[in-house]
C-alpha cells in the first residue's frame, strides 16, 4: 500500500504553517475592535479542506454566526475552506501543537492518534443514517471524544453524520464482491477504511484529497470511495462513472478544537460554544434532510451509473476484524450501545 502522506511530513507542515499563519492562529486578539461589552475581541481560525459550498460549511458558518451572537461579539471565527491553510492531517497536527484553533476532519482520522477512536468508522457499524445520527447526537460517543482529548489534545466540538461511503470506479462492469479483487482504490489516511479494502482483497492507496482526482484520471488508482456529495463537489464524476453501493462506512465529520485553546476560554464562552454547537447541528440536519438524495440525482445527471451490490460477502469479510477490534480496545459496551440504537 502506498502512502503519499506521513506523520513526519504532517508535523513539518504544521510547524511551517504555524510560522506562516501566526497572524491567524492561537486565538489572535483583534486590537482594532471590541465586542458589545467593551471587551477586546478574539478571532479564532477554522481550517477546512472542503469547498465553500459543502454542507459542512453550512454548519460551520452557522456555528460562527451563533458564537459571535452569544458572546456579544467577543469571540469571532474566521473560516478558511478549500485547504487554504491545511489539509486534514496537517490541520489535526496543528491542533495538537496548539498552533491552530479549529479544524474540520473526518472522524476516521482520529484513529491515527488512538486506534480505539476508530470505532465509529468501522465497516458496517450502521444500518441507517437515522441510527448514525442518533448515536453521534447522544452521549454514547463521549468516551471516544474524551479519549481523543487525552491522547492528542484535540477536542471534538461537534460530530455530524453525512452519509454512507460508496465506491466510484472507472470499470463499468464492477458489480460484485469478487470484482474488487486487486482493484486499486484511493483512500484517505484512515486506518479503518484502509483495512476494509485490504480485507476485501482490493489494493488501498492513501492519497491526499487534493491529489485524488488526478490519481483516478491518470490511472494511478482504479477508483476512490466517499459519499455522494463529496463525489459531486469534487467533480469525480468526470473521471469515473460507476458508483457501486457498498455502503461500507458511514461518513462522520467533526469540528475539532485545540484543547489548549479551549482551556483558554472563560466558562461563559465554553457554555456559549456548547449552545452554538447544538443549534448549528440542528440547522445542519434540517439542511441535509433532502440534500443527499439530490446529490444522487446530480450524479445520474452527469452520467454516473448507480450500481447496487449484495453486501453479504463484504460484511462477512470484515466481521472477524470488527470482533477483534472491539475486544482489543475493550469497547464491548460501547459497541453494544451503538448496535442497540435505532
PDB file of N, CA and C in Angstrom, residues 118-212:
ATOM      1  N   UNK A 118     -11.330   4.795  16.416  1.00  0.00           N
ATOM      2  CA  UNK A 118     -11.864   4.472  15.097  1.00  0.00           C
ATOM      3  C   UNK A 118     -13.148   3.670  15.124  1.00  0.00           C
ATOM      4  N   UNK A 119     -13.735   3.483  16.293  1.00  0.00           N
ATOM      5  CA  UNK A 119     -14.920   2.631  16.410  1.00  0.00           C
ATOM      6  C   UNK A 119     -16.067   3.087  15.517  1.00  0.00           C
ATOM      7  N   UNK A 120     -16.350   4.384  15.482  1.00  0.00           N
ATOM      8  CA  UNK A 120     -17.454   4.895  14.670  1.00  0.00           C
ATOM      9  C   UNK A 120     -17.292   4.548  13.200  1.00  0.00           C
ATOM     10  N   UNK A 121     -16.044   4.433  12.780  1.00  0.00           N
ATOM     11  CA  UNK A 121     -15.748   4.279  11.363  1.00  0.00           C
ATOM     12  C   UNK A 121     -15.399   2.849  10.979  1.00  0.00           C
ATOM     13  N   UNK A 122     -15.740   1.903  11.840  1.00  0.00           N
ATOM     14  CA  UNK A 122     -15.585   0.503  11.465  1.00  0.00           C
ATOM     15  C   UNK A 122     -16.570   0.162  10.348  1.00  0.00           C
ATOM     16  N   UNK A 123     -16.200  -0.750   9.467  1.00  0.00           N
ATOM     17  CA  UNK A 123     -17.115  -1.136   8.381  1.00  0.00           C
ATOM     18  C   UNK A 123     -18.421  -1.725   8.914  1.00  0.00           C
ATOM     19  N   UNK A 124     -19.514  -1.314   8.292  1.00  0.00           N
ATOM     20  CA  UNK A 124     -20.845  -1.859   8.556  1.00  0.00           C
ATOM     21  C   UNK A 124     -21.269  -1.754  10.018  1.00  0.00           C
ATOM     22  N   UNK A 125     -20.932  -0.624  10.626  1.00  0.00           N
ATOM     23  CA  UNK A 125     -21.359  -0.352  12.002  1.00  0.00           C
ATOM     24  C   UNK A 125     -22.813   0.098  12.057  1.00  0.00           C
ATOM     25  N   UNK A 126     -23.299   0.690  10.963  1.00  0.00           N
ATOM     26  CA  UNK A 126     -24.623   1.310  10.974  1.00  0.00           C
ATOM     27  C   UNK A 126     -25.491   0.772   9.838  1.00  0.00           C
ATOM     28  N   UNK A 127     -26.762   0.582  10.154  1.00  0.00           N
ATOM     29  CA  UNK A 127     -27.717   0.112   9.156  1.00  0.00           C
ATOM     30  C   UNK A 127     -28.376   1.268   8.413  1.00  0.00           C
ATOM     31  N   UNK A 128     -28.573   2.390   9.116  1.00  0.00           N
ATOM     32  CA  UNK A 128     -29.248   3.541   8.516  1.00  0.00           C
ATOM     33  C   UNK A 128     -28.585   4.841   8.961  1.00  0.00           C
ATOM     34  N   UNK A 129     -28.839   5.896   8.206  1.00  0.00           N
ATOM     35  CA  UNK A 129     -28.334   7.215   8.594  1.00  0.00           C
ATOM     36  C   UNK A 129     -29.008   7.681   9.886  1.00  0.00           C
ATOM     37  N   UNK A 130     -30.287   7.368  10.057  1.00  0.00           N
ATOM     38  CA  UNK A 130     -31.001   7.761  11.268  1.00  0.00           C
ATOM     39  C   UNK A 130     -30.321   7.186  12.503  1.00  0.00           C
ATOM     40  N   UNK A 131     -29.951   5.922  12.447  1.00  0.00           N
ATOM     41  CA  UNK A 131     -29.244   5.292  13.566  1.00  0.00           C
ATOM     42  C   UNK A 131     -27.938   6.023  13.850  1.00  0.00           C
ATOM     43  N   UNK A 132     -27.203   6.348  12.799  1.00  0.00           N
ATOM     44  CA  UNK A 132     -25.909   7.022  12.955  1.00  0.00           C
ATOM     45  C   UNK A 132     -26.076   8.413  13.560  1.00  0.00           C
ATOM     46  N   UNK A 133     -27.106   9.134  13.128  1.00  0.00           N
ATOM     47  CA  UNK A 133     -27.371  10.468  13.677  1.00  0.00           C
ATOM     48  C   UNK A 133     -27.708  10.366  15.166  1.00  0.00           C
ATOM     49  N   UNK A 134     -28.533   9.403  15.514  1.00  0.00           N
ATOM     50  CA  UNK A 134     -28.922   9.237  16.917  1.00  0.00           C
ATOM     51  C   UNK A 134     -27.722   8.897  17.798  1.00  0.00           C
ATOM     52  N   UNK A 135     -26.792   8.126  17.257  1.00  0.00           N
ATOM     53  CA  UNK A 135     -25.594   7.770  18.022  1.00  0.00           C
ATOM     54  C   UNK A 135     -24.699   8.982  18.228  1.00  0.00           C
ATOM     55  N   UNK A 136     -24.379   9.690  17.145  1.00  0.00           N
ATOM     56  CA  UNK A 136     -23.422  10.793  17.278  1.00  0.00           C
ATOM     57  C   UNK A 136     -24.038  12.028  17.929  1.00  0.00           C
ATOM     58  N   UNK A 137     -25.367  12.049  18.060  1.00  0.00           N
ATOM     59  CA  UNK A 137     -26.033  13.164  18.733  1.00  0.00           C
ATOM     60  C   UNK A 137     -26.237  12.897  20.223  1.00  0.00           C
ATOM     61  N   UNK A 138     -25.827  11.733  20.680  1.00  0.00           N
ATOM     62  CA  UNK A 138     -26.029  11.354  22.080  1.00  0.00           C
ATOM     63  C   UNK A 138     -24.700  11.333  22.828  1.00  0.00           C
ATOM     64  N   UNK A 139     -24.785  10.985  24.107  1.00  0.00           N
ATOM     65  CA  UNK A 139     -23.561  10.885  24.906  1.00  0.00           C
ATOM     66  C   UNK A 139     -22.895   9.521  24.772  1.00  0.00           C
ATOM     67  N   UNK A 140     -23.426   8.672  23.900  1.00  0.00           N
ATOM     68  CA  UNK A 140     -22.844   7.344  23.693  1.00  0.00           C
ATOM     69  C   UNK A 140     -21.378   7.442  23.294  1.00  0.00           C
ATOM     70  N   UNK A 141     -21.061   8.442  22.451  1.00  0.00           N
ATOM     71  CA  UNK A 141     -19.694   8.530  21.931  1.00  0.00           C
ATOM     72  C   UNK A 141     -18.777   9.395  22.796  1.00  0.00           C
ATOM     73  N   UNK A 142     -19.255   9.835  23.944  1.00  0.00           N
ATOM     74  CA  UNK A 142     -18.401  10.648  24.821  1.00  0.00           C
ATOM     75  C   UNK A 142     -17.082   9.970  25.191  1.00  0.00           C
ATOM     76  N   UNK A 143     -17.070   8.651  25.443  1.00  0.00           N
ATOM     77  CA  UNK A 143     -15.782   8.013  25.755  1.00  0.00           C
ATOM     78  C   UNK A 143     -14.756   8.147  24.633  1.00  0.00           C
ATOM     79  N   UNK A 144     -15.217   8.139  23.389  1.00  0.00           N
ATOM     80  CA  UNK A 144     -14.299   8.308  22.260  1.00  0.00           C
ATOM     81  C   UNK A 144     -13.757   9.731  22.236  1.00  0.00           C
ATOM     82  N   UNK A 145     -14.634  10.698  22.445  1.00  0.00           N
ATOM     83  CA  UNK A 145     -14.206  12.100  22.468  1.00  0.00           C
ATOM     84  C   UNK A 145     -13.185  12.337  23.579  1.00  0.00           C
ATOM     85  N   UNK A 146     -13.490  11.814  24.755  1.00  0.00           N
ATOM     86  CA  UNK A 146     -12.589  12.001  25.903  1.00  0.00           C
ATOM     87  C   UNK A 146     -11.233  11.347  25.655  1.00  0.00           C
ATOM     88  N   UNK A 147     -11.263  10.236  24.967  1.00  0.00           N
ATOM     89  CA  UNK A 147     -10.025   9.529  24.626  1.00  0.00           C
ATOM     90  C   UNK A 147      -9.154  10.396  23.722  1.00  0.00           C
ATOM     91  N   UNK A 148      -9.784  11.043  22.747  1.00  0.00           N
ATOM     92  CA  UNK A 148      -9.046  11.888  21.809  1.00  0.00           C
ATOM     93  C   UNK A 148      -8.445  13.100  22.515  1.00  0.00           C
ATOM     94  N   UNK A 149      -9.203  13.700  23.412  1.00  0.00           N
ATOM     95  CA  UNK A 149      -8.682  14.832  24.185  1.00  0.00           C
ATOM     96  C   UNK A 149      -7.450  14.407  24.971  1.00  0.00           C
ATOM     97  N   UNK A 150      -7.534  13.257  25.583  1.00  0.00           N
ATOM     98  CA  UNK A 150      -6.449  12.782  26.447  1.00  0.00           C
ATOM     99  C   UNK A 150      -5.183  12.459  25.664  1.00  0.00           C
ATOM    100  N   UNK A 151      -5.313  11.766  24.538  1.00  0.00           N
ATOM    101  CA  UNK A 151      -4.119  11.286  23.825  1.00  0.00           C
ATOM    102  C   UNK A 151      -3.551  12.300  22.843  1.00  0.00           C
ATOM    103  N   UNK A 152      -4.419  13.219  22.350  1.00  0.00           N
ATOM    104  CA  UNK A 152      -3.960  14.108  21.278  1.00  0.00           C
ATOM    105  C   UNK A 152      -4.140  15.585  21.565  1.00  0.00           C
ATOM    106  N   UNK A 153      -4.867  15.931  22.622  1.00  0.00           N
ATOM    107  CA  UNK A 153      -5.120  17.347  22.872  1.00  0.00           C
ATOM    108  C   UNK A 153      -6.036  17.955  21.831  1.00  0.00           C
ATOM    109  N   UNK A 154      -6.926  17.118  21.271  1.00  0.00           N
ATOM    110  CA  UNK A 154      -7.893  17.553  20.263  1.00  0.00           C
ATOM    111  C   UNK A 154      -9.287  17.305  20.817  1.00  0.00           C
ATOM    112  N   UNK A 155     -10.109  18.358  20.863  1.00  0.00           N
ATOM    113  CA  UNK A 155     -11.448  18.255  21.451  1.00  0.00           C
ATOM    114  C   UNK A 155     -12.516  18.375  20.359  1.00  0.00           C
ATOM    115  N   UNK A 156     -13.320  17.335  20.130  1.00  0.00           N
ATOM    116  CA  UNK A 156     -14.435  17.448  19.189  1.00  0.00           C
ATOM    117  C   UNK A 156     -15.532  18.341  19.769  1.00  0.00           C
ATOM    118  N   UNK A 157     -15.877  19.387  19.038  1.00  0.00           N
ATOM    119  CA  UNK A 157     -16.953  20.291  19.461  1.00  0.00           C
ATOM    120  C   UNK A 157     -18.285  19.824  18.890  1.00  0.00           C
ATOM    121  N   UNK A 158     -18.274  19.383  17.644  1.00  0.00           N
ATOM    122  CA  UNK A 158     -19.444  18.746  17.035  1.00  0.00           C
ATOM    123  C   UNK A 158     -18.992  17.485  16.313  1.00  0.00           C
ATOM    124  N   UNK A 159     -19.877  16.512  16.263  1.00  0.00           N
ATOM    125  CA  UNK A 159     -19.693  15.335  15.408  1.00  0.00           C
ATOM    126  C   UNK A 159     -20.977  15.193  14.607  1.00  0.00           C
ATOM    127  N   UNK A 160     -20.878  15.231  13.293  1.00  0.00           N
ATOM    128  CA  UNK A 160     -22.046  15.232  12.436  1.00  0.00           C
ATOM    129  C   UNK A 160     -22.012  14.061  11.452  1.00  0.00           C
ATOM    130  N   UNK A 161     -23.183  13.534  11.182  1.00  0.00           N
ATOM    131  CA  UNK A 161     -23.324  12.405  10.268  1.00  0.00           C
ATOM    132  C   UNK A 161     -23.668  12.921   8.875  1.00  0.00           C
ATOM    133  N   UNK A 162     -22.942  12.454   7.882  1.00  0.00           N
ATOM    134  CA  UNK A 162     -23.237  12.803   6.493  1.00  0.00           C
ATOM    135  C   UNK A 162     -24.002  11.651   5.844  1.00  0.00           C
ATOM    136  N   UNK A 163     -23.292  10.731   5.200  1.00  0.00           N
ATOM    137  CA  UNK A 163     -23.982   9.633   4.526  1.00  0.00           C
ATOM    138  C   UNK A 163     -23.022   8.468   4.338  1.00  0.00           C
ATOM    139  N   UNK A 164     -23.548   7.365   3.807  1.00  0.00           N
ATOM    140  CA  UNK A 164     -22.709   6.195   3.572  1.00  0.00           C
ATOM    141  C   UNK A 164     -21.651   6.469   2.512  1.00  0.00           C
ATOM    142  N   UNK A 165     -20.494   5.866   2.709  1.00  0.00           N
ATOM    143  CA  UNK A 165     -19.415   5.909   1.733  1.00  0.00           C
ATOM    144  C   UNK A 165     -19.598   4.741   0.761  1.00  0.00           C
ATOM    145  N   UNK A 166     -19.398   5.028  -0.524  1.00  0.00           N
ATOM    146  CA  UNK A 166     -19.505   4.025  -1.570  1.00  0.00           C
ATOM    147  C   UNK A 166     -18.305   4.146  -2.495  1.00  0.00           C
ATOM    148  N   UNK A 167     -18.218   3.281  -3.477  1.00  0.00           N
ATOM    149  CA  UNK A 167     -17.034   3.210  -4.344  1.00  0.00           C
ATOM    150  C   UNK A 167     -17.338   3.688  -5.761  1.00  0.00           C
ATOM    151  N   UNK A 168     -16.657   4.727  -6.178  1.00  0.00           N
ATOM    152  CA  UNK A 168     -16.771   5.235  -7.546  1.00  0.00           C
ATOM    153  C   UNK A 168     -15.578   4.710  -8.334  1.00  0.00           C
ATOM    154  N   UNK A 169     -15.852   3.872  -9.338  1.00  0.00           N
ATOM    155  CA  UNK A 169     -14.780   3.210 -10.081  1.00  0.00           C
ATOM    156  C   UNK A 169     -14.917   3.468 -11.578  1.00  0.00           C
ATOM    157  N   UNK A 170     -13.802   3.305 -12.280  1.00  0.00           N
ATOM    158  CA  UNK A 170     -13.779   3.544 -13.723  1.00  0.00           C
ATOM    159  C   UNK A 170     -14.356   2.362 -14.503  1.00  0.00           C
ATOM    160  N   UNK A 171     -14.152   1.163 -13.996  1.00  0.00           N
ATOM    161  CA  UNK A 171     -14.630  -0.042 -14.669  1.00  0.00           C
ATOM    162  C   UNK A 171     -16.145  -0.154 -14.517  1.00  0.00           C
ATOM    163  N   UNK A 172     -16.857  -0.048 -15.608  1.00  0.00           N
ATOM    164  CA  UNK A 172     -18.320  -0.061 -15.563  1.00  0.00           C
ATOM    165  C   UNK A 172     -18.885  -1.444 -15.253  1.00  0.00           C
ATOM    166  N   UNK A 173     -18.056  -2.470 -15.285  1.00  0.00           N
ATOM    167  CA  UNK A 173     -18.537  -3.835 -15.067  1.00  0.00           C
ATOM    168  C   UNK A 173     -18.458  -4.282 -13.608  1.00  0.00           C
ATOM    169  N   UNK A 174     -17.877  -3.474 -12.748  1.00  0.00           N
ATOM    170  CA  UNK A 174     -17.769  -3.856 -11.336  1.00  0.00           C
ATOM    171  C   UNK A 174     -19.157  -3.830 -10.701  1.00  0.00           C
ATOM    172  N   UNK A 175     -19.613  -4.989 -10.257  1.00  0.00           N
ATOM    173  CA  UNK A 175     -20.948  -5.068  -9.647  1.00  0.00           C
ATOM    174  C   UNK A 175     -21.065  -6.168  -8.597  1.00  0.00           C
ATOM    175  N   UNK A 176     -19.909  -6.655  -8.098  1.00  0.00           N
ATOM    176  CA  UNK A 176     -19.945  -7.719  -7.101  1.00  0.00           C
ATOM    177  C   UNK A 176     -18.693  -7.692  -6.238  1.00  0.00           C
ATOM    178  N   UNK A 177     -18.755  -8.417  -5.151  1.00  0.00           N
ATOM    179  CA  UNK A 177     -17.628  -8.533  -4.222  1.00  0.00           C
ATOM    180  C   UNK A 177     -16.375  -9.028  -4.932  1.00  0.00           C
ATOM    181  N   UNK A 178     -16.509 -10.053  -5.743  1.00  0.00           N
ATOM    182  CA  UNK A 178     -15.356 -10.683  -6.393  1.00  0.00           C
ATOM    183  C   UNK A 178     -14.593  -9.712  -7.277  1.00  0.00           C
ATOM    184  N   UNK A 179     -15.292  -8.741  -7.844  1.00  0.00           N
ATOM    185  CA  UNK A 179     -14.646  -7.828  -8.789  1.00  0.00           C
ATOM    186  C   UNK A 179     -13.831  -6.724  -8.119  1.00  0.00           C
ATOM    187  N   UNK A 180     -13.829  -6.699  -6.793  1.00  0.00           N
ATOM    188  CA  UNK A 180     -12.960  -5.760  -6.081  1.00  0.00           C
ATOM    189  C   UNK A 180     -11.562  -6.337  -5.858  1.00  0.00           C
ATOM    190  N   UNK A 181     -11.389  -7.597  -6.202  1.00  0.00           N
ATOM    191  CA  UNK A 181     -10.091  -8.244  -6.041  1.00  0.00           C
ATOM    192  C   UNK A 181      -9.023  -7.497  -6.832  1.00  0.00           C
ATOM    193  N   UNK A 182      -7.973  -7.040  -6.121  1.00  0.00           N
ATOM    194  CA  UNK A 182      -6.822  -6.326  -6.708  1.00  0.00           C
ATOM    195  C   UNK A 182      -7.163  -4.952  -7.286  1.00  0.00           C
ATOM    196  N   UNK A 183      -8.375  -4.469  -7.061  1.00  0.00           N
ATOM    197  CA  UNK A 183      -8.744  -3.137  -7.538  1.00  0.00           C
ATOM    198  C   UNK A 183      -7.977  -2.087  -6.727  1.00  0.00           C
ATOM    199  N   UNK A 184      -7.348  -1.156  -7.408  1.00  0.00           N
ATOM    200  CA  UNK A 184      -6.575  -0.106  -6.733  1.00  0.00           C
ATOM    201  C   UNK A 184      -7.523   1.029  -6.345  1.00  0.00           C
ATOM    202  N   UNK A 185      -7.678   1.248  -5.040  1.00  0.00           N
ATOM    203  CA  UNK A 185      -8.641   2.221  -4.546  1.00  0.00           C
ATOM    204  C   UNK A 185      -7.965   3.306  -3.720  1.00  0.00           C
ATOM    205  N   UNK A 186      -8.241   4.551  -4.078  1.00  0.00           N
ATOM    206  CA  UNK A 186      -7.738   5.670  -3.282  1.00  0.00           C
ATOM    207  C   UNK A 186      -8.520   5.751  -1.979  1.00  0.00           C
ATOM    208  N   UNK A 187      -7.809   5.951  -0.870  1.00  0.00           N
ATOM    209  CA  UNK A 187      -8.451   6.153   0.421  1.00  0.00           C
ATOM    210  C   UNK A 187      -7.800   7.342   1.125  1.00  0.00           C
ATOM    211  N   UNK A 188      -8.500   7.924   2.107  1.00  0.00           N
ATOM    212  CA  UNK A 188      -7.836   8.880   2.993  1.00  0.00           C
ATOM    213  C   UNK A 188      -6.924   8.117   3.947  1.00  0.00           C
ATOM    214  N   UNK A 189      -6.138   8.838   4.730  1.00  0.00           N
ATOM    215  CA  UNK A 189      -5.270   8.188   5.715  1.00  0.00           C
ATOM    216  C   UNK A 189      -6.098   7.848   6.951  1.00  0.00           C
ATOM    217  N   UNK A 190      -6.983   6.880   6.759  1.00  0.00           N
ATOM    218  CA  UNK A 190      -7.923   6.470   7.792  1.00  0.00           C
ATOM    219  C   UNK A 190      -7.793   4.965   7.986  1.00  0.00           C
ATOM    220  N   UNK A 191      -7.229   4.523   9.103  1.00  0.00           N
ATOM    221  CA  UNK A 191      -6.904   3.107   9.293  1.00  0.00           C
ATOM    222  C   UNK A 191      -8.051   2.134   9.054  1.00  0.00           C
ATOM    223  N   UNK A 192      -9.257   2.459   9.531  1.00  0.00           N
ATOM    224  CA  UNK A 192     -10.358   1.502   9.384  1.00  0.00           C
ATOM    225  C   UNK A 192     -10.811   1.382   7.934  1.00  0.00           C
ATOM    226  N   UNK A 193     -10.734   2.472   7.183  1.00  0.00           N
ATOM    227  CA  UNK A 193     -11.119   2.422   5.767  1.00  0.00           C
ATOM    228  C   UNK A 193     -10.070   1.668   4.957  1.00  0.00           C
ATOM    229  N   UNK A 194      -8.815   1.938   5.240  1.00  0.00           N
ATOM    230  CA  UNK A 194      -7.730   1.199   4.582  1.00  0.00           C
ATOM    231  C   UNK A 194      -7.892  -0.298   4.849  1.00  0.00           C
ATOM    232  N   UNK A 195      -8.177  -0.644   6.091  1.00  0.00           N
ATOM    233  CA  UNK A 195      -8.322  -2.053   6.468  1.00  0.00           C
ATOM    234  C   UNK A 195      -9.476  -2.707   5.730  1.00  0.00           C
ATOM    235  N   UNK A 196     -10.567  -1.987   5.543  1.00  0.00           N
ATOM    236  CA  UNK A 196     -11.715  -2.543   4.820  1.00  0.00           C
ATOM    237  C   UNK A 196     -11.305  -3.025   3.439  1.00  0.00           C
ATOM    238  N   UNK A 197     -10.593  -2.181   2.707  1.00  0.00           N
ATOM    239  CA  UNK A 197     -10.213  -2.557   1.344  1.00  0.00           C
ATOM    240  C   UNK A 197      -9.198  -3.693   1.328  1.00  0.00           C
ATOM    241  N   UNK A 198      -8.336  -3.732   2.311  1.00  0.00           N
ATOM    242  CA  UNK A 198      -7.411  -4.864   2.410  1.00  0.00           C
ATOM    243  C   UNK A 198      -8.176  -6.169   2.628  1.00  0.00           C
ATOM    244  N   UNK A 199      -9.187  -6.126   3.486  1.00  0.00           N
ATOM    245  CA  UNK A 199      -9.933  -7.333   3.831  1.00  0.00           C
ATOM    246  C   UNK A 199     -10.770  -7.869   2.679  1.00  0.00           C
ATOM    247  N   UNK A 200     -11.194  -6.999   1.766  1.00  0.00           N
ATOM    248  CA  UNK A 200     -11.991  -7.477   0.632  1.00  0.00           C
ATOM    249  C   UNK A 200     -11.116  -7.794  -0.580  1.00  0.00           C
ATOM    250  N   UNK A 201      -9.802  -7.705  -0.406  1.00  0.00           N
ATOM    251  CA  UNK A 201      -8.889  -8.095  -1.467  1.00  0.00           C
ATOM    252  C   UNK A 201      -8.498  -7.004  -2.433  1.00  0.00           C
ATOM    253  N   UNK A 202      -8.915  -5.769  -2.155  1.00  0.00           N
ATOM    254  CA  UNK A 202      -8.527  -4.639  -3.003  1.00  0.00           C
ATOM    255  C   UNK A 202      -7.154  -4.122  -2.570  1.00  0.00           C
ATOM    256  N   UNK A 203      -6.607  -3.190  -3.332  1.00  0.00           N
ATOM    257  CA  UNK A 203      -5.318  -2.581  -3.006  1.00  0.00           C
ATOM    258  C   UNK A 203      -5.525  -1.107  -2.665  1.00  0.00           C
ATOM    259  N   UNK A 204      -5.666  -0.775  -1.377  1.00  0.00           N
ATOM    260  CA  UNK A 204      -5.866   0.625  -0.998  1.00  0.00           C
ATOM    261  C   UNK A 204      -4.589   1.434  -1.153  1.00  0.00           C
ATOM    262  N   UNK A 205      -4.749   2.678  -1.561  1.00  0.00           N
ATOM    263  CA  UNK A 205      -3.616   3.588  -1.719  1.00  0.00           C
ATOM    264  C   UNK A 205      -3.976   4.915  -1.071  1.00  0.00           C
ATOM    265  N   UNK A 206      -3.246   5.281  -0.032  1.00  0.00           N
ATOM    266  CA  UNK A 206      -3.518   6.535   0.678  1.00  0.00           C
ATOM    267  C   UNK A 206      -3.003   7.704  -0.152  1.00  0.00           C
ATOM    268  N   UNK A 207      -3.916   8.560  -0.576  1.00  0.00           N
ATOM    269  CA  UNK A 207      -3.581   9.718  -1.399  1.00  0.00           C
ATOM    270  C   UNK A 207      -4.333  10.924  -0.843  1.00  0.00           C
ATOM    271  N   UNK A 208      -3.671  12.041  -0.742  1.00  0.00           N
ATOM    272  CA  UNK A 208      -4.296  13.262  -0.231  1.00  0.00           C
ATOM    273  C   UNK A 208      -5.496  13.638  -1.090  1.00  0.00           C
ATOM    274  N   UNK A 209      -6.498  14.241  -0.459  1.00  0.00           N
ATOM    275  CA  UNK A 209      -7.735  14.589  -1.154  1.00  0.00           C
ATOM    276  C   UNK A 209      -7.481  15.456  -2.383  1.00  0.00           C
ATOM    277  N   UNK A 210      -6.565  16.400  -2.257  1.00  0.00           N
ATOM    278  CA  UNK A 210      -6.279  17.305  -3.367  1.00  0.00           C
ATOM    279  C   UNK A 210      -5.631  16.634  -4.561  1.00  0.00           C
ATOM    280  N   UNK A 211      -5.109  15.420  -4.371  1.00  0.00           N
ATOM    281  CA  UNK A 211      -4.452  14.685  -5.451  1.00  0.00           C
ATOM    282  C   UNK A 211      -5.311  13.539  -5.980  1.00  0.00           C
ATOM    283  N   UNK A 212      -6.481  13.328  -5.372  1.00  0.00           N
ATOM    284  CA  UNK A 212      -7.300  12.160  -5.699  1.00  0.00           C
ATOM    285  C   UNK A 212      -7.837  12.204  -7.127  1.00  0.00           C
TER     286      UNK A 212
END
